[in-house]
Amino acid sequence: MKTLVVFYSRTGFTKKVCLELAVKLQAEVEEIIDTKSRKGPIGWLNAGRDASRKLSTLIAQTQKDPAQYDLVVLGTPVWAWTLTPAIRAYLEQNRAKIKKAAFFCTMGGSGDAGTFQGMEELLRQKPAAVLALKTKQVAGSQYAAELDKFAEQIAKS
Ligand SMILES: Cc1cc2nc3c(=O)[nH]c(=O)nc-3n(C[C@H](O)[C@H](O)[C@H](O)COP(=O)(O)O)c2cc1C
């Protein structure tokens, strides 16, 4: 199955897991770049505000065509109990090209349900599999079994 792993990551936690998942799935990777600065205290405040208002953002031109893949894995950090503006923008631009999807998120503590619901609404389809990991688990590399299960569900879908 031809698979694409698409992710946005501000501080590297989502990126770390998505890159490992891509190796497991022998998938190609697309990192989404938010052109709006999310650095420093102002960037952080704006990030939370934009996410909670369900705003989109301007993302850099992407390289891969999702229509060329059987399944697209979408990875995002949780911001204000929902998805990031960057993944929102990607979904708004590409939803019609995504045949099948799986959702992944990292979070400090909670908000995975709202994040996955938001992604499902934007995509207008249910995911084949979902996985949410906490930042602490990612930092301590304590997610091998969960990631294997997620990869298995994707491969079987
Ligand atoms: C603006 C902002 C809002 C956040 N909101 C939440 C939240 O609602 N729930 C939560 O558990 N973590 C929240 N976090 C923490 C991130 O989801 C967490 O640190 C994540 O692993 C970061 O992923 P990244 O390193 O890929 O950017 C927030 C982080 C930022 C920057």
XYZ file of N, CA and C and ligand atoms in Angstrom:
502
model
N 0.847 -1.198 0.000
C 0.000 0.000 0.000
C 0.879 1.244 0.000
N 0.607 2.148 -0.929
C 1.411 3.362 -1.026
C 0.918 4.374 0.025
N 1.800 4.745 0.924
C 1.396 5.559 2.066
C 2.222 6.840 2.154
N 1.540 7.916 2.543
C 2.204 9.208 2.759
C 1.959 9.630 4.202
N 3.029 10.023 4.891
C 2.895 10.552 6.253
C 3.075 12.069 6.175
N 2.010 12.786 6.511
C 2.012 14.257 6.474
C 1.952 14.747 7.913
N 2.837 15.664 8.289
C 2.761 16.148 9.669
C 3.199 17.599 9.772
N 2.721 18.236 10.854
C 3.231 19.540 11.279
C 3.766 19.335 12.687
N 4.872 19.975 12.999
C 5.453 19.838 14.331
C 6.172 21.127 14.689
N 5.815 21.721 15.834
C 6.461 22.970 16.247
C 7.747 22.705 17.031
N 7.718 21.701 17.894
C 8.888 21.458 18.742
C 9.482 20.054 18.574
N 9.027 19.298 17.589
C 9.718 18.059 17.233
C 9.135 16.753 17.755
N 8.150 16.818 18.663
C 7.614 15.560 19.218
C 6.795 14.791 18.154
N 5.923 15.502 17.490
C 5.109 14.856 16.448
C 6.021 14.371 15.314
N 7.002 15.182 15.007
C 7.944 14.836 13.921
C 8.703 13.547 14.235
N 9.182 13.431 15.459
C 9.960 12.248 15.858
C 9.165 10.969 15.581
N 7.918 10.934 16.026
C 7.117 9.717 15.882
C 6.721 9.503 14.419
N 6.376 10.585 13.743
C 5.954 10.446 12.327
C 7.098 9.905 11.470
N 8.314 10.324 11.747
C 9.446 9.817 10.958
C 9.670 8.326 11.230
N 9.499 7.920 12.483
C 9.627 6.482 12.812
C 8.528 5.673 12.147
N 7.316 6.222 12.184
C 6.180 5.534 11.569
C 6.411 5.372 10.064
N 6.944 6.402 9.449
C 7.198 6.352 8.000
C 8.178 5.233 7.663
N 9.171 5.028 8.504
C 10.132 3.940 8.277
C 9.409 2.593 8.391
N 8.598 2.448 9.436
C 7.854 1.188 9.644
C 6.939 0.876 8.463
N 6.302 1.922 7.927
C 5.315 1.727 6.843
C 5.944 1.815 5.456
N 7.238 2.085 5.416
C 7.924 2.356 4.145
C 7.177 3.438 3.369
N 6.821 4.474 4.115
C 6.009 5.553 3.548
C 6.874 6.745 3.162
N 6.300 7.585 2.313
C 6.957 8.853 2.011
C 6.474 9.894 3.015
N 7.219 10.999 3.116
C 6.964 11.973 4.176
C 6.792 13.374 3.594
N 5.855 14.100 4.166
C 5.675 15.530 3.826
C 5.568 16.308 5.136
N 6.543 17.178 5.393
C 6.459 18.038 6.589
C 5.812 19.358 6.192
N 4.764 19.730 6.927
C 4.053 20.975 6.625
C 4.731 22.128 7.367
N 4.988 23.175 6.628
C 5.629 24.361 7.204
C 4.597 25.486 7.312
N 4.419 25.975 8.537
C 3.529 27.121 8.774
C 4.345 28.394 8.538
N 3.902 29.241 7.632
C 4.687 30.454 7.331
C 4.538 31.505 8.443
N 3.559 31.327 9.325
C 3.384 32.250 10.451
C 4.303 31.816 11.595
N 5.066 32.755 12.152
C 6.004 32.388 13.227
C 5.249 31.924 14.471
N 5.651 30.778 14.963
C 5.038 30.224 16.181
C 6.074 30.207 17.304
N 7.141 31.048 17.152
C 8.228 31.043 18.145
C 7.975 32.089 19.234
N 8.597 31.862 20.393
C 8.542 32.833 21.488
C 7.168 32.930 22.114
N 7.047 33.746 23.176
C 5.773 33.849 23.901
C 4.626 34.375 23.038
N 4.925 35.325 22.141
C 3.868 35.884 21.284
C 3.391 34.819 20.291
N 4.379 34.102 19.716
C 4.039 33.029 18.780
C 3.189 31.963 19.449
N 3.519 31.654 20.690
C 2.789 30.641 21.458
C 1.349 31.105 21.718
N 1.222 32.362 22.138
C -0.116 32.908 22.417
C -0.980 32.923 21.160
N -0.376 33.382 20.056
C -1.107 33.419 18.787
C -1.489 32.009 18.334
N -0.594 31.067 18.574
C -0.853 29.673 18.173
C -2.112 29.160 18.870
N -2.175 29.360 20.186
C -3.327 28.905 20.959
C -4.602 29.614 20.523
N -4.492 30.917 20.305
C -5.657 31.710 19.894
C -6.153 31.273 18.505
N -5.212 31.138 17.561
C -5.598 30.748 16.195
C -6.251 29.365 16.185
N -5.652 28.434 16.952
C -6.203 27.066 16.980
C -7.601 27.076 17.587
N -7.766 27.793 18.719
C -9.074 27.745 19.389
C -10.148 28.437 18.554
N -9.743 29.395 17.723
C -10.716 30.046 16.818
C -10.921 29.240 15.538
N -10.258 28.122 15.476
C -10.336 27.222 14.303
C -9.918 27.944 13.013
N -8.855 28.741 13.162
C -8.335 29.466 12.003
C -7.368 28.591 11.218
N -7.326 28.832 9.928
C -6.353 28.197 9.057
C -5.115 29.100 9.010
N -4.088 28.719 8.285
C -2.891 29.544 8.167
C -2.328 29.367 6.761
N -1.328 30.186 6.440
C -0.692 30.027 5.128
C 0.453 29.022 5.284
N 0.337 27.897 4.588
C 1.413 26.890 4.659
C 2.271 26.965 3.392
N 3.537 26.569 3.543
C 4.442 26.559 2.391
C 3.955 25.531 1.369
N 4.303 25.759 0.124
C 3.927 24.851 -0.971
C 4.347 23.416 -0.634
N 3.438 22.460 -0.779
C 3.783 21.066 -0.481
C 4.356 20.397 -1.739
N 5.052 19.273 -1.507
C 5.776 18.616 -2.605
C 5.056 17.384 -3.170
N 4.306 16.687 -2.320
C 3.705 15.404 -2.739
C 2.219 15.579 -3.029
N 1.729 14.815 -3.995
C 0.306 14.854 -4.333
C -0.399 13.722 -3.572
N -1.243 14.042 -2.588
C -1.886 12.980 -1.796
C -2.759 12.036 -2.622
N -3.198 12.496 -3.781
C -4.038 11.643 -4.642
C -3.265 10.426 -5.154
N -1.945 10.495 -5.096
C -1.109 9.396 -5.584
C -0.913 8.284 -4.548
N -1.523 8.429 -3.375
C -1.300 7.465 -2.287
C -2.603 6.767 -1.906
N -2.464 5.502 -1.464
C -3.645 4.741 -1.017
C -4.133 5.245 0.340
N -3.171 5.666 1.173
C -3.538 6.139 2.522
C -2.609 7.284 2.921
N -3.189 8.270 3.604
C -2.406 9.406 4.104
C -2.533 9.439 5.631
N -1.397 9.396 6.316
C -1.385 9.555 7.769
C -1.198 11.044 8.044
N -2.058 11.607 8.916
C -1.986 13.036 9.227
C -1.588 13.207 10.688
N -0.458 13.851 10.926
C 0.047 14.015 12.288
C 0.061 15.473 12.703
N -0.438 15.746 13.913
C -0.485 17.125 14.419
C -0.280 17.149 15.927
N 0.321 18.206 16.453
C 0.236 18.400 17.903
C -1.178 18.881 18.242
N -1.609 18.656 19.474
C -2.876 19.223 19.947
C -2.601 20.656 20.397
N -3.365 21.589 19.879
C -3.301 22.996 20.319
C -4.704 23.400 20.735
N -4.850 23.835 21.971
C -6.160 24.284 22.473
C -7.235 23.236 22.207
N -6.903 21.990 22.515
C -7.815 20.839 22.404
C -8.301 20.590 20.981
N -7.549 21.066 20.013
C -7.923 20.805 18.629
C -6.667 20.716 17.757
N -6.870 20.578 16.442
C -5.721 20.446 15.536
C -5.054 21.801 15.279
N -3.861 21.758 14.745
C -3.123 22.990 14.459
C -3.657 23.665 13.189
N -3.493 24.986 13.109
C -3.898 25.700 11.879
C -3.194 25.148 10.631
N -1.969 24.654 10.770
C -1.223 24.145 9.607
C -1.870 22.879 9.037
N -2.273 21.966 9.909
C -2.923 20.734 9.414
C -4.347 21.051 8.956
N -4.976 22.029 9.596
C -6.281 22.493 9.112
C -6.157 22.991 7.664
N -5.126 23.799 7.418
C -4.916 24.344 6.065
C -4.671 23.208 5.067
N -3.834 22.242 5.480
C -3.534 21.112 4.578
C -4.811 20.336 4.239
N -5.621 20.083 5.258
C -6.864 19.328 5.028
C -7.835 20.113 4.154
N -7.928 21.406 4.397
C -8.831 22.230 3.571
C -8.417 22.181 2.097
N -7.107 22.184 1.873
C -6.609 22.209 0.480
C -6.636 20.837 -0.191
N -6.556 19.768 0.614
C -6.328 18.446 0.015
C -7.392 17.401 0.289
N -8.459 17.772 1.021
C -9.400 16.722 1.458
C -9.963 15.890 0.301
N -10.198 16.517 -0.819
C -10.806 15.782 -1.938
C -9.835 14.769 -2.548
N -8.540 14.929 -2.252
C -7.522 14.047 -2.852
C -7.139 12.880 -1.947
N -7.676 12.877 -0.725
C -7.278 11.851 0.244
C -8.284 10.704 0.222
N -7.824 9.517 -0.218
C -8.728 8.367 -0.366
C -9.050 7.757 0.990
N -7.986 7.576 1.799
C -8.127 6.940 3.099
C -7.125 7.618 4.028
N -7.494 7.738 5.315
C -6.602 8.457 6.228
C -6.486 7.757 7.571
N -5.370 8.056 8.258
C -5.200 7.683 9.664
C -4.725 8.944 10.373
N -5.143 9.099 11.650
C -4.825 10.329 12.383
C -3.855 10.034 13.521
N -2.923 10.965 13.724
C -1.968 10.850 14.823
C -1.822 12.207 15.496
N -1.721 12.204 16.833
C -1.417 13.471 17.511
C -0.523 13.243 18.719
N 0.206 14.309 19.086
C 0.894 14.323 20.372
C 0.310 15.481 21.175
N 0.372 15.340 22.499
C -0.270 16.347 23.374
C 0.384 16.307 24.744
N 0.243 17.443 25.466
C 0.739 17.472 26.835
C -0.086 16.560 27.723
N -1.402 16.623 27.594
C -2.237 15.826 28.499
C -3.571 15.416 27.921
N -4.267 16.337 27.238
C -5.610 16.007 26.748
C -5.967 16.833 25.517
N -7.004 16.365 24.832
C -7.484 17.093 23.650
C -7.465 16.249 22.396
N -7.101 14.970 22.528
C -7.050 14.101 21.338
C -8.437 13.894 20.720
N -9.472 13.773 21.575
C -10.819 13.517 21.030
C -11.276 14.685 20.158
N -11.112 15.910 20.665
C -11.511 17.097 19.902
C -10.673 17.260 18.645
N -9.406 16.889 18.750
C -8.500 16.995 17.595
C -8.928 16.040 16.494
N -9.170 14.781 16.860
C -9.551 13.782 15.855
C -10.941 14.097 15.278
N -11.820 14.605 16.125
C -13.164 14.970 15.631
C -13.056 16.112 14.614
N -12.221 17.087 14.933
C -12.014 18.211 14.009
C -11.432 17.750 12.681
N -10.499 16.813 12.746
C -9.880 16.296 11.515
C -10.910 15.527 10.678
N -11.715 14.731 11.388
C -12.742 13.932 10.690
C -13.755 14.844 9.994
N -14.147 15.918 10.683
C -15.120 16.856 10.097
C -14.543 17.544 8.863
N -13.280 17.927 8.961
C -12.648 18.604 7.814
C -12.490 17.664 6.627
N -12.119 16.439 6.934
C -11.862 15.453 5.877
C -13.153 14.844 5.326
N -14.181 14.896 6.163
C -15.477 14.288 5.825
C -15.369 12.786 5.612
N -14.489 12.163 6.377
C -14.438 10.697 6.399
C -13.810 10.231 7.710
N -14.188 9.013 8.088
C -13.662 8.455 9.333
C -12.262 7.907 9.085
N -11.374 8.023 10.065
C -10.025 7.492 9.876
C -9.983 5.968 9.984
N -9.038 5.355 9.303
C -8.865 3.906 9.376
C -8.253 3.511 10.722
N -7.490 4.425 11.338
C -6.854 4.168 12.634
C -6.482 5.507 13.253
N -6.411 5.550 14.589
C -5.955 6.766 15.267
C -4.960 6.390 16.367
N -4.053 7.318 16.650
C -3.130 7.142 17.779
C -2.826 8.504 18.379
N -2.944 8.590 19.721
C -2.569 9.802 20.451
C -1.491 9.431 21.467
N -0.423 10.199 21.509
C 0.651 9.969 22.479
C 0.880 11.244 23.280
N 1.289 11.069 24.527
C 1.613 12.232 25.348
C 3.086 12.597 25.153
N 3.349 13.889 25.265
C 4.709 14.410 25.087
C 5.717 13.637 25.959
N 5.297 13.357 27.187
C 6.174 12.659 28.129
C 6.568 11.276 27.594
N 5.584 10.584 27.011
C 5.853 9.258 26.427
C 6.844 9.380 25.275
N 6.638 10.417 24.447
C 7.515 10.589 23.278
C 8.925 10.927 23.750
N 9.015 11.817 24.729
C 10.329 12.223 25.242
C 11.080 11.018 25.808
N 10.347 10.118 26.471
C 10.984 8.945 27.076
C 11.003 7.736 26.153
N 10.625 7.928 24.894
C 10.552 6.840 23.903
C 9.761 5.644 24.424
N 8.612 5.941 25.083
C 7.789 4.860 25.646
C 6.470 4.728 24.881
N 6.604 4.264 23.655
C 5.390 4.126 22.835
C 5.535 3.032 21.766
N 6.549 2.194 21.887
C 6.845 1.218 20.828
C 5.646 0.316 20.520
N 5.009 -0.211 21.569
C 3.896 -1.149 21.347
C 2.720 -0.430 20.682
N 2.437 0.791 21.144
C 1.313 1.546 20.573
C 1.567 1.913 19.107
N 2.812 2.261 18.819
C 3.139 2.628 17.432
C 3.076 1.404 16.518
N 3.522 0.256 17.026
C 3.451 -0.992 16.245
C 1.997 -1.332 15.930
N 1.130 -1.185 16.950
C -0.297 -1.502 16.768
C -0.914 -0.567 15.725
N -0.576 0.711 15.822
C -1.082 1.715 14.872
C -0.622 1.368 13.452
N 0.643 1.027 13.308
C 1.188 0.677 11.982
C 0.497 -0.567 11.427
N 0.226 -1.530 12.314
C -0.467 -2.769 11.905
C -1.885 -2.459 11.405
N -2.595 -1.615 12.170
C -3.975 -1.242 11.775
C -3.962 -0.541 10.420
N -2.969 0.295 10.194
C -2.867 1.019 8.918
C -2.594 0.017 7.789
N -1.659 -0.872 8.030
C -1.275 -1.837 6.994
C -2.442 -2.751 6.608
N -3.286 -3.083 7.599
C -4.423 -3.991 7.365
C -5.620 -3.294 6.730
N -5.647 -1.961 6.786
C -6.871 -1.222 6.391
C -7.112 -1.256 4.889
C -0.306 26.826 21.530
C -0.278 25.471 22.161
C -1.446 24.915 22.662
C -1.430 23.651 23.243
N -2.615 23.104 23.686
C -2.608 21.857 24.229
C -3.843 21.242 24.652
O -4.943 21.765 24.497
N -3.767 20.002 25.217
C -2.576 19.353 25.398
O -2.579 18.248 25.926
N -1.400 19.892 24.972
C -1.389 21.126 24.385
N -0.208 21.673 23.932
C 1.023 20.881 24.049
C 1.374 20.178 22.727
O 0.272 19.482 22.183
C 2.516 19.165 22.926
O 3.603 19.783 23.536
C 2.908 18.491 21.615
O 3.530 17.255 21.882
C 3.850 19.353 20.792
O 4.134 18.712 19.583
P 5.303 19.195 18.602
O 6.601 19.037 19.366
O 5.234 18.261 17.471
O 5.076 20.613 18.222
C -0.204 22.925 23.342
C 0.967 23.494 22.818
C 0.936 24.741 22.216
C 2.189 25.316 21.630
